[in-house]
Short mmCIF file of C-alpha atoms in Angstrom, two decimals:
data_model
loop_
_atom_site.label_atom_id
_atom_site.label_comp_id
_atom_site.label_asym_id
_atom_site.label_seq_id
_atom_site.Cartn_x
_atom_site.Cartn_y
_atom_site.Cartn_z
CA MET A 1 59.47 -1.98 -18.09
CA GLU A 2 58.77 -0.28 -14.87
CA LYS A 3 56.61 -2.22 -12.44
CA MET A 4 53.06 -0.77 -12.01
CA THR A 5 52.15 0.55 -8.88
CA GLU A 6 49.36 -0.37 -6.81
CA GLU A 7 47.79 3.00 -7.41
CA GLN A 8 48.08 2.62 -11.19
CA VAL A 9 46.36 -0.82 -11.17
CA LYS A 10 43.48 0.65 -9.04
CA SER A 11 42.96 3.67 -11.29
CA ILE A 12 42.79 1.27 -14.40
CA ALA A 13 40.39 -1.03 -12.52
CA ASN A 14 38.27 1.89 -11.72
CA MET A 15 38.51 3.15 -15.27
CA LEU A 16 37.02 -0.35 -16.43
CA ARG A 17 34.43 -0.39 -13.62
CA LYS A 18 32.85 2.85 -14.42
CA ARG A 19 32.20 1.84 -18.02
CA SER A 20 30.12 -1.23 -16.98
CA LEU A 21 27.65 -0.70 -14.04
CA TRP A 22 24.98 -3.12 -13.56
CA MET A 23 21.90 -1.91 -11.56
CA ILE A 24 19.59 -3.63 -9.24
CA HIS A 25 16.51 -1.46 -8.44
CA TYR A 26 14.75 -2.28 -5.32
CA CYS A 27 11.39 -0.71 -6.02
CA THR A 28 10.28 -0.08 -2.45
CA GLY A 29 8.10 2.88 -3.27
CA CYS A 30 6.89 4.90 -5.99
CA GLY A 31 9.98 5.44 -8.09
CA ALA A 32 9.61 2.12 -10.20
CA MET A 33 7.73 4.28 -12.83
CA GLU A 34 10.44 6.46 -13.94
CA LEU A 35 12.97 3.74 -14.47
CA PRO A 36 11.45 1.92 -17.74
CA PRO A 37 11.60 5.05 -19.71
CA THR A 38 15.31 5.46 -18.48
CA MET A 39 16.26 1.83 -19.41
CA THR A 40 14.24 1.65 -22.82
CA SER A 41 14.30 3.40 -26.11
CA ARG A 42 13.43 7.09 -24.86
CA TYR A 43 16.41 7.69 -22.74
CA ASP A 44 18.38 4.59 -23.31
CA MET A 45 20.84 4.20 -20.41
CA GLU A 46 22.70 1.22 -22.00
CA ARG A 47 24.56 3.92 -23.97
CA PHE A 48 26.74 4.44 -20.82
CA GLY A 49 27.04 0.75 -20.23
CA LEU A 50 24.41 0.72 -17.55
CA ALA A 51 22.08 -2.25 -17.54
CA PRO A 52 19.38 -3.56 -15.17
CA TYR A 53 20.15 -6.84 -13.65
CA VAL A 54 17.78 -9.07 -11.45
CA THR A 55 19.83 -10.60 -8.79
CA SER A 56 21.93 -9.11 -5.96
CA ARG A 57 25.03 -11.15 -6.81
CA GLN A 58 25.50 -9.75 -10.20
CA ALA A 59 24.69 -6.25 -9.61
CA ASP A 60 27.03 -3.30 -8.76
CA ILE A 61 24.58 -0.47 -7.75
CA LEU A 62 21.66 -0.72 -5.47
CA LEU A 63 19.02 1.81 -6.29
CA ILE A 64 16.67 2.54 -3.43
CA THR A 65 13.55 4.19 -5.09
CA GLY A 66 11.14 6.10 -3.14
CA TYR A 67 10.33 5.86 0.61
CA LEU A 68 11.55 2.77 2.54
CA ASN A 69 9.59 1.51 5.36
CA VAL A 70 10.74 -0.53 8.39
CA LYS A 71 9.59 -3.88 6.91
CA THR A 72 11.47 -3.43 3.69
CA LEU A 73 14.60 -2.13 5.38
CA ARG A 74 15.48 -5.68 6.52
CA ARG A 75 15.31 -6.89 2.76
CA VAL A 76 17.25 -4.07 1.55
CA ILE A 77 19.98 -4.71 4.08
CA THR A 78 20.04 -8.45 2.94
CA VAL A 79 20.35 -7.38 -0.68
CA TYR A 80 22.99 -5.07 0.09
CA GLU A 81 25.19 -7.48 2.12
CA GLN A 82 24.72 -10.09 -0.75
CA MET A 83 26.10 -7.84 -3.29
CA LEU A 84 29.76 -8.32 -4.15
CA ASP A 85 32.40 -5.42 -3.53
CA PRO A 86 32.76 -2.80 -4.97
CA LYS A 87 29.14 -2.03 -4.60
CA TYR A 88 27.39 1.26 -4.77
CA VAL A 89 24.11 2.62 -3.21
CA ILE A 90 22.07 5.40 -4.81
CA GLY A 91 19.08 7.00 -2.92
CA PHE A 92 16.57 7.93 -5.43
CA GLY A 93 14.07 10.52 -4.47
CA SER A 94 13.48 12.86 -1.58
CA CYS A 95 12.25 10.09 0.74
CA THR A 96 15.63 8.57 1.17
CA LEU A 97 17.14 11.92 1.99
CA ASN A 98 14.79 13.19 4.83
CA GLY A 99 11.59 11.33 4.59
CA GLY A 100 9.91 13.48 2.09
CA VAL A 101 6.09 13.65 2.32
CA TYR A 102 6.59 10.94 5.11
CA TRP A 103 8.55 13.07 7.39
CA ASP A 104 6.17 12.23 10.38
CA SER A 105 5.33 8.66 9.63
CA TYR A 106 6.05 6.08 12.46
CA ALA A 107 6.68 3.25 9.72
CA VAL A 108 8.97 5.01 7.35
CA ILE A 109 12.71 5.29 7.55
CA LYS A 110 13.69 8.97 7.28
CA GLN A 111 17.38 8.98 6.52
CA LEU A 112 18.76 6.00 4.28
CA ASP A 113 22.39 6.88 5.20
CA ARG A 114 22.01 5.87 8.85
CA TYR A 115 21.36 2.23 7.89
CA ILE A 116 23.38 1.50 4.69
CA PRO A 117 25.97 3.84 3.04
CA ALA A 118 24.69 5.80 0.25
CA ASP A 119 27.12 7.05 -2.47
CA LEU A 120 24.77 9.45 -4.06
CA TYR A 121 21.29 10.93 -3.75
CA ILE A 122 18.92 12.11 -6.41
CA ALA A 123 16.64 14.85 -5.03
CA GLY A 124 13.22 15.33 -6.25
CA CYS A 125 9.78 13.83 -6.12
CA MET A 126 9.93 12.23 -8.47
CA PRO A 127 13.34 12.82 -10.34
CA ARG A 128 13.04 12.70 -14.06
CA PRO A 129 14.90 10.17 -16.14
CA GLU A 130 17.27 12.96 -17.06
CA ALA A 131 18.09 13.52 -13.48
CA VAL A 132 18.70 9.84 -12.98
CA ILE A 133 21.09 9.60 -15.97
CA SER A 134 22.91 12.67 -14.85
CA ALA A 135 23.23 10.86 -11.27
CA PHE A 136 24.65 7.82 -12.89
CA ARG A 137 27.18 10.07 -14.76
CA HIS A 138 28.13 11.63 -11.58
CA LEU A 139 28.50 8.35 -9.94
CA MET A 140 30.97 7.32 -12.86
CA GLU A 141 33.15 10.40 -12.02
CA LEU A 142 33.07 9.46 -8.31
CA ILE A 143 34.20 6.00 -9.18
CA ASP A 144 36.76 7.14 -11.47
CA SER A 145 38.50 9.43 -8.82
CA GLY A 146 38.10 6.64 -6.21
CA LYS A 147 35.51 8.70 -4.06
CA ALA A 148 32.65 6.26 -4.38
CA ASP A 149 33.79 4.24 -1.29
CA GLY A 150 30.40 3.26 0.46
CA TYR A 151 31.28 -0.26 0.62
CA LYS A 152 34.51 0.54 2.60
CA ARG A 153 32.65 2.81 4.93
CA TYR A 154 30.15 0.09 5.87
CA LYS A 155 33.18 -2.29 6.54
CA ARG A 156 34.84 0.45 8.67
CA ASN A 157 31.79 1.39 10.57
CA LEU A 158 29.99 -1.86 10.75
CA ALA A 159 29.22 -1.29 14.41
CA TYR A 160 27.55 2.05 13.83
CA TYR A 161 25.32 0.82 10.95
CA LYS A 162 24.48 -2.50 12.77
CA GLU A 163 23.51 -0.38 15.92
CA ASN A 164 21.24 2.01 13.98
CA GLN A 165 19.74 -1.03 12.23
CA ARG A 166 19.12 -2.96 15.42
CA LYS A 167 17.32 0.29 16.82
CA VAL A 168 14.46 0.16 14.15
CA LEU A 169 14.46 -3.55 13.38
CA GLY A 170 14.50 -4.68 17.02
CA MET B 1 54.38 -31.55 -32.50
CA VAL B 2 55.13 -27.85 -32.26
CA LYS B 3 52.52 -27.12 -34.82
CA MET B 4 49.99 -28.96 -32.72
CA ILE B 5 50.76 -26.99 -29.69
CA LEU B 6 50.62 -23.72 -31.75
CA ILE B 7 47.24 -24.80 -33.02
CA ALA B 8 46.16 -25.56 -29.38
CA ILE B 9 46.79 -22.20 -28.50
CA VAL B 10 45.56 -20.20 -31.57
CA ALA B 11 42.30 -22.11 -31.98
CA PRO B 12 40.69 -21.34 -28.66
CA LEU B 13 41.71 -17.60 -29.01
CA LEU B 14 40.33 -17.53 -32.37
CA ALA B 15 36.98 -19.01 -31.38
CA PHE B 16 36.90 -16.71 -28.29
CA SER B 17 37.38 -13.50 -30.40
CA ILE B 18 34.78 -14.73 -33.09
CA GLY B 19 32.33 -15.34 -30.44
CA LEU B 20 33.01 -12.26 -28.56
CA SER B 21 32.72 -10.15 -31.60
CA PHE B 22 29.27 -11.77 -32.16
CA MET B 23 28.54 -10.70 -28.51
CA MET B 24 29.60 -7.10 -29.44
CA ILE B 25 27.71 -6.74 -32.67
CA LYS B 26 24.57 -8.25 -31.17
CA ARG B 27 24.15 -5.57 -28.48
CA LYS B 28 24.42 -2.92 -30.95
CA VAL B 29 21.97 -4.41 -33.55
CA VAL B 30 19.58 -5.26 -30.65
CA ALA B 31 19.66 -1.57 -29.63
CA ARG B 32 19.11 -0.36 -33.49
CA ILE B 33 16.06 -2.75 -33.79
CA GLN B 34 14.64 -1.18 -30.63
CA ARG B 35 15.43 2.27 -31.90
CA ARG B 36 18.14 2.98 -29.33
CA TYR B 37 21.52 4.24 -29.77
CA GLY B 38 23.09 1.14 -28.05
CA PRO B 39 26.23 0.76 -26.03
CA THR B 40 29.72 1.25 -27.33
CA ILE B 41 30.89 -1.61 -29.48
CA ILE B 42 33.33 -2.80 -26.96
CA GLN B 43 30.93 -3.09 -24.18
CA PRO B 44 31.09 -6.85 -23.48
CA ILE B 45 34.93 -6.57 -22.91
CA PHE B 46 34.15 -3.79 -20.32
CA ASP B 47 31.53 -6.22 -18.68
CA ILE B 48 33.95 -9.18 -18.68
CA MET B 49 36.86 -7.19 -17.31
CA LYS B 50 34.71 -5.57 -14.63
CA LEU B 51 33.47 -8.92 -13.50
CA LEU B 52 37.03 -10.52 -13.22
CA LEU B 53 38.26 -7.44 -11.16
CA LYS B 54 35.49 -7.75 -8.62
CA GLU B 55 36.97 -7.68 -5.13
CA ASP B 56 34.57 -10.13 -3.69
CA ASN B 57 34.07 -13.49 -5.20
CA ILE B 58 31.63 -15.61 -3.02
CA SER B 59 31.76 -19.25 -3.59
CA HIS B 60 29.06 -21.61 -2.22
CA GLY B 61 31.37 -24.69 -2.59
CA VAL B 62 34.04 -26.36 -4.61
CA ILE B 63 31.57 -27.68 -7.37
CA PHE B 64 30.09 -24.30 -7.46
CA SER B 65 33.42 -22.81 -8.44
CA LEU B 66 34.24 -25.59 -10.67
CA GLY B 67 30.98 -25.46 -12.67
CA PRO B 68 32.07 -22.43 -14.99
CA ILE B 69 35.41 -24.05 -15.33
CA ILE B 70 34.04 -27.49 -16.56
CA ALA B 71 31.72 -25.53 -18.74
CA ILE B 72 34.63 -23.49 -20.54
CA ALA B 73 36.75 -26.65 -20.80
CA GLY B 74 33.82 -28.52 -22.55
CA SER B 75 33.43 -25.62 -24.87
CA ILE B 76 37.23 -25.46 -25.63
CA LEU B 77 37.38 -29.19 -26.10
CA SER B 78 34.57 -29.03 -28.70
CA VAL B 79 36.39 -26.15 -30.42
CA PHE B 80 39.12 -28.55 -31.33
CA PHE B 81 36.68 -31.08 -32.76
CA ILE B 82 35.29 -28.59 -35.35
CA PRO B 83 37.47 -28.19 -38.32
CA ILE B 84 37.69 -24.46 -39.45
CA ALA B 85 39.40 -23.25 -42.66
CA GLY B 86 41.34 -26.33 -43.25
CA LEU B 87 42.72 -26.55 -39.63
CA ASN B 88 41.90 -30.17 -38.59
CA MET B 89 42.83 -30.12 -34.95
CA LEU B 90 41.43 -33.15 -33.32
CA THR B 91 38.92 -34.09 -35.92
CA GLY B 92 40.88 -37.09 -36.89
CA SER B 93 40.63 -38.64 -33.50
CA GLY B 94 37.01 -38.07 -32.97
CA ASP B 95 34.05 -37.95 -35.17
CA LEU B 96 30.66 -36.20 -35.30
CA ILE B 97 29.17 -38.61 -32.71
CA ALA B 98 31.95 -37.98 -30.09
CA LEU B 99 31.48 -34.05 -30.78
CA LEU B 100 27.73 -34.48 -29.81
CA TYR B 101 28.61 -35.85 -26.53
CA ILE B 102 31.36 -33.26 -25.80
CA MET B 103 28.96 -30.46 -26.62
CA ALA B 104 26.73 -31.46 -23.72
CA ILE B 105 29.58 -30.96 -21.10
CA GLY B 106 29.08 -27.33 -21.03
CA SER B 107 25.44 -27.69 -20.03
CA LEU B 108 26.43 -30.23 -17.36
CA GLY B 109 29.02 -28.14 -15.92
CA MET B 110 26.48 -25.39 -15.47
CA ALA B 111 24.04 -27.93 -13.91
CA LEU B 112 26.66 -29.10 -11.35
CA GLY B 113 27.52 -25.40 -10.30
CA ALA B 114 24.02 -24.42 -10.22
CA GLY B 115 22.92 -27.48 -8.33
CA ASP B 116 25.68 -26.55 -5.67
CA SER B 117 24.52 -23.00 -5.16
CA ALA B 118 21.28 -24.35 -3.57
CA ASN B 119 19.04 -21.69 -4.86
CA PRO B 120 15.64 -22.64 -5.87
CA ASN B 121 15.72 -20.43 -9.04
CA ALA B 122 18.94 -22.05 -10.17
CA SER B 123 17.27 -25.43 -9.65
CA ILE B 124 14.41 -24.42 -11.94
CA GLY B 125 16.60 -22.98 -14.49
CA ILE B 126 19.06 -25.85 -14.81
CA SER B 127 16.04 -28.24 -15.03
CA ARG B 128 14.68 -26.19 -17.89
CA ALA B 129 18.09 -26.22 -19.48
CA LEU B 130 18.46 -30.01 -19.47
CA THR B 131 14.88 -30.45 -20.56
CA LEU B 132 15.45 -28.10 -23.39
CA MET B 133 18.68 -30.03 -24.43
CA PHE B 134 16.46 -33.16 -24.39
CA GLY B 135 14.02 -31.37 -26.65
CA TYR B 136 16.52 -30.17 -29.27
CA ASP B 137 18.90 -33.10 -29.15
CA LEU B 138 16.30 -35.42 -30.89
CA PRO B 139 16.01 -33.59 -34.11
CA LEU B 140 19.75 -32.75 -34.03
CA VAL B 141 20.72 -36.35 -33.84
CA ILE B 142 18.38 -37.09 -36.76
CA ILE B 143 19.85 -34.56 -39.01
CA VAL B 144 23.25 -35.66 -38.11
CA ILE B 145 22.47 -39.09 -39.17
CA SER B 146 21.10 -37.79 -42.41
CA VAL B 147 24.09 -35.77 -43.12
CA ALA B 148 26.40 -38.84 -42.28
CA LEU B 149 24.35 -41.04 -44.45
CA GLN B 150 24.38 -38.49 -47.38
CA TYR B 151 28.21 -38.44 -47.29
CA HIS B 152 28.83 -41.95 -46.12
CA THR B 153 31.03 -40.68 -43.32
CA THR B 154 30.80 -39.42 -39.72
CA ASP B 155 34.22 -37.62 -40.00
CA LEU B 156 33.41 -33.81 -40.00
CA SER B 157 36.37 -32.75 -42.21
CA ALA B 158 35.44 -35.36 -44.72
CA ILE B 159 31.82 -34.03 -44.74
CA VAL B 160 33.32 -30.53 -45.21
CA ALA B 161 35.71 -31.73 -47.97
CA ALA B 162 32.70 -33.35 -49.75
CA GLN B 163 30.90 -29.99 -49.84
CA ALA B 164 33.74 -28.18 -51.49
CA ASN B 165 33.09 -26.08 -54.76
CA GLY B 166 29.57 -25.04 -53.59
CA HIS B 167 28.18 -28.38 -53.33
CA TRP B 168 26.67 -27.44 -50.07
CA ALA B 169 24.41 -29.81 -47.85
CA LEU B 170 22.11 -26.70 -47.90
CA TRP B 171 21.17 -27.37 -51.39
CA SER B 172 21.21 -31.35 -51.17
CA LEU B 173 19.57 -31.56 -47.86
CA PRO B 174 17.34 -28.42 -47.56
CA LEU B 175 14.80 -29.87 -45.15
CA SER B 176 17.70 -31.03 -42.81
CA ALA B 177 19.42 -27.50 -42.94
CA ILE B 178 16.13 -25.84 -41.94
CA VAL B 179 15.98 -28.08 -38.92
CA GLY B 180 19.58 -27.59 -38.43
CA PHE B 181 18.98 -23.73 -38.17
CA VAL B 182 16.04 -24.11 -35.72
CA VAL B 183 18.05 -26.58 -33.50
CA THR B 184 21.00 -24.29 -33.46
CA TYR B 185 18.83 -21.44 -32.76
CA GLY B 186 17.37 -23.34 -29.79
CA ALA B 187 20.74 -24.22 -28.44
CA LEU B 188 21.78 -20.70 -28.43
CA GLY B 189 18.91 -19.98 -26.10
CA GLU B 190 17.53 -16.88 -27.95
CA HIS B 191 14.02 -15.88 -27.93
CA PRO B 192 11.64 -17.83 -27.97
CA PHE B 193 13.90 -20.30 -26.52
CA ASP B 194 15.37 -18.06 -23.65
CA ILE B 195 13.43 -20.06 -21.00
CA ILE B 196 16.68 -21.06 -19.25
CA THR B 197 17.73 -17.48 -18.27
CA ALA B 198 14.17 -15.87 -18.43
CA PRO B 199 14.98 -12.87 -16.13
CA HIS B 200 11.45 -12.22 -15.10
CA GLU B 201 10.61 -15.79 -14.28
CA VAL B 202 13.61 -17.50 -12.68
CA ALA B 203 16.05 -14.39 -12.19
CA THR B 204 18.64 -15.51 -14.94
CA GLY B 205 18.18 -19.22 -13.79
CA PRO B 206 21.49 -21.14 -13.46
CA MET B 207 23.38 -17.93 -12.98
CA VAL B 208 21.48 -16.66 -10.25
CA GLU B 209 23.98 -17.11 -7.50
CA TYR B 210 27.01 -16.47 -9.75
CA GLY B 211 28.71 -12.96 -9.35
CA GLY B 212 32.18 -11.67 -9.84
CA LYS B 213 34.64 -13.78 -11.60
CA HIS B 214 32.55 -16.77 -11.94
CA LEU B 215 30.03 -14.76 -13.82
CA GLY B 216 32.93 -13.52 -15.86
CA PHE B 217 33.87 -17.09 -16.69
CA LEU B 218 30.34 -17.81 -17.58
CA MET B 219 30.35 -14.88 -19.98
CA ILE B 220 33.51 -16.11 -21.53
CA ASN B 221 31.85 -19.53 -21.90
CA HIS B 222 29.10 -17.90 -23.82
CA ALA B 223 31.33 -16.66 -26.34
CA PHE B 224 32.82 -20.07 -27.02
CA HIS B 225 29.16 -21.38 -26.98
CA LEU B 226 28.19 -19.04 -29.71
CA TYR B 227 31.06 -20.01 -31.69
CA VAL B 228 30.69 -23.79 -31.23
CA GLU B 229 27.03 -23.86 -32.12
CA ILE B 230 27.17 -21.63 -35.32
CA ALA B 231 30.46 -23.25 -36.50
CA LEU B 232 29.01 -26.69 -36.41
CA PHE B 233 26.04 -25.62 -38.40
CA VAL B 234 28.39 -23.93 -41.03
CA ASP B 235 30.41 -26.91 -41.30
CA LEU B 236 27.48 -29.27 -41.71
CA PHE B 237 25.35 -27.23 -44.07
CA LEU B 238 27.33 -24.46 -45.51
CA GLY B 239 30.37 -26.32 -46.45
CA GLY B 240 32.92 -24.90 -44.06
CA ALA B 241 35.42 -22.62 -45.77
CA SER B 242 38.83 -22.63 -47.20
CA ASN B 243 39.97 -19.48 -45.19
CA ILE B 244 39.03 -17.92 -41.93
CA PHE B 245 37.47 -14.83 -43.54
CA ILE B 246 35.08 -16.71 -45.47
CA PHE B 247 34.23 -18.79 -42.52
CA TYR B 248 33.61 -15.77 -40.41
CA ILE B 249 31.38 -14.34 -43.10
CA LYS B 250 29.34 -17.47 -43.40
CA MET B 251 28.97 -17.56 -39.56
CA PHE B 252 28.06 -13.95 -39.31
CA ALA B 253 25.44 -14.44 -41.94
CA VAL B 254 23.91 -17.22 -40.04
CA PHE B 255 24.05 -15.31 -36.63
CA PHE B 256 22.56 -12.08 -38.36
CA ILE B 257 19.34 -13.90 -39.41
CA MET B 258 19.25 -15.39 -35.87
CA MET B 259 19.36 -11.93 -34.38
CA MET B 260 16.55 -10.81 -36.75
CA PHE B 261 14.19 -13.56 -35.15
CA ASP B 262 15.58 -12.95 -31.72
CA GLU B 263 14.15 -9.49 -31.44
CA VAL B 264 10.62 -10.17 -32.46
CA LEU B 265 9.53 -13.22 -30.72
CA PRO B 266 8.21 -13.66 -27.16
CA ARG B 267 9.06 -16.54 -25.05
CA PHE B 268 7.99 -20.11 -24.94
CA LYS B 269 6.98 -22.17 -21.90
CA ILE B 270 9.23 -25.03 -21.28
CA ASP B 271 6.56 -27.64 -22.02
CA ASP B 272 5.67 -25.72 -25.15
CA ALA B 273 9.25 -25.66 -26.39
CA VAL B 274 9.75 -29.41 -25.91
CA ARG B 275 6.51 -30.04 -27.73
CA PHE B 276 7.60 -27.69 -30.55
CA PHE B 277 10.90 -29.34 -30.87
CA TRP B 278 9.34 -32.94 -30.81
CA LYS B 279 6.68 -31.90 -33.31
CA TRP B 280 7.81 -29.84 -36.36
CA PRO B 281 11.61 -30.14 -36.33
CA THR B 282 11.42 -33.84 -35.53
CA VAL B 283 8.70 -34.66 -38.26
CA VAL B 284 10.70 -32.56 -40.84
CA ALA B 285 14.00 -34.16 -39.97
CA LEU B 286 12.42 -37.64 -40.15
CA ILE B 287 11.20 -36.80 -43.72
CA SER B 288 14.58 -35.65 -44.54
CA LEU B 289 16.13 -38.82 -43.21
CA ILE B 290 13.52 -40.84 -45.29
CA ILE B 291 14.51 -38.94 -48.59
CA VAL B 292 18.05 -39.59 -47.74
CA LEU B 293 17.48 -43.36 -47.35
CA VAL B 294 15.38 -43.79 -50.39
CA LYS B 295 17.55 -41.71 -52.59
#
């Protein structure tokens, strides 16, 4: 039998990973209300092997829902660094993209991607459960093709992220 | 000798696949009860594979990493002591009382590992687990004594042999069988006895710091645990089985009834759970023991 190359092993691993994604949702802002219908009977995200989990060690996806203020950013970074590789971040709602309605607030983080690497954003205020599920499906495609490499970017550009974090957190 | 080695390889694989099949079916049945479509049937395999394939595996110490392995070792050892379908593996060299001791190793392995993680949630979870074990072990020991007195032996394979041709202990000792069902149910930690892992209270309790391959091992251990607890109930009260298919059907029947209870009940507090176990199951088990002694 031919020896399997590293590429093939990786693609098989990615194929298995995308079928089982456990999510920790850090409900910093207002998005928490959209998730119960996504998880439970109405939209049932368990169909795709997605499940909500409660601790950062067990989770694969960090879902940042809604706006993120300076105080909670510190906790979000702790949670993100506690998660085990490979890990993915989804920014949920317009506030994680550009601040949304809090665009001129002094206490709110405008752009999530400057502090932790986001693999995917869901635009909207608020995104409907259909949009959330379609984002998860898109994340699965990204994982399958090996493009969801936020955790690698975080390691590679650690100095950049740490510098940005230090600027806000002090 | 060769036969012994073959059995030593086949028996854990068999136990694991039976436990895993129960985990698979449970996810689907739970989804249907909640009027959901549910995951694909092989979802637990994906979960375990993903956990074993994690690139990071953070350990908080040697005992933390050893905890899941001790738990699996305890579960596999208890698999050897439970006779299935005429396969008497180690049942000759240890009886029912030895098995009761060995079955506690799994919880103790978890306790060691969770203690080493130094997370307050893990400490609360594991203290709950050991308190719950304290609760359900009392009625369990009493019903084991009643079964042993009924058949004048503590050898599990002899108890199975005595129940052949439909003379199940379920018919001769109905009260003990009911208590046995409740105790098995409690030992599996389903609702309302899921106080150990209670995600909303203690964030999965002992597993709170476990991730990656450690959590994968704990999921594998859960499959063994499901098998051991239900197989012991089937051997004690439903007369074991002559072949593996009948054994599986009996185990599945017990598990299916348990799933039905699991989905409709809320959660006990830990003191309420111990109070429950020491009140109704213990009293009923004592009545059953007195009936056996008088008869």
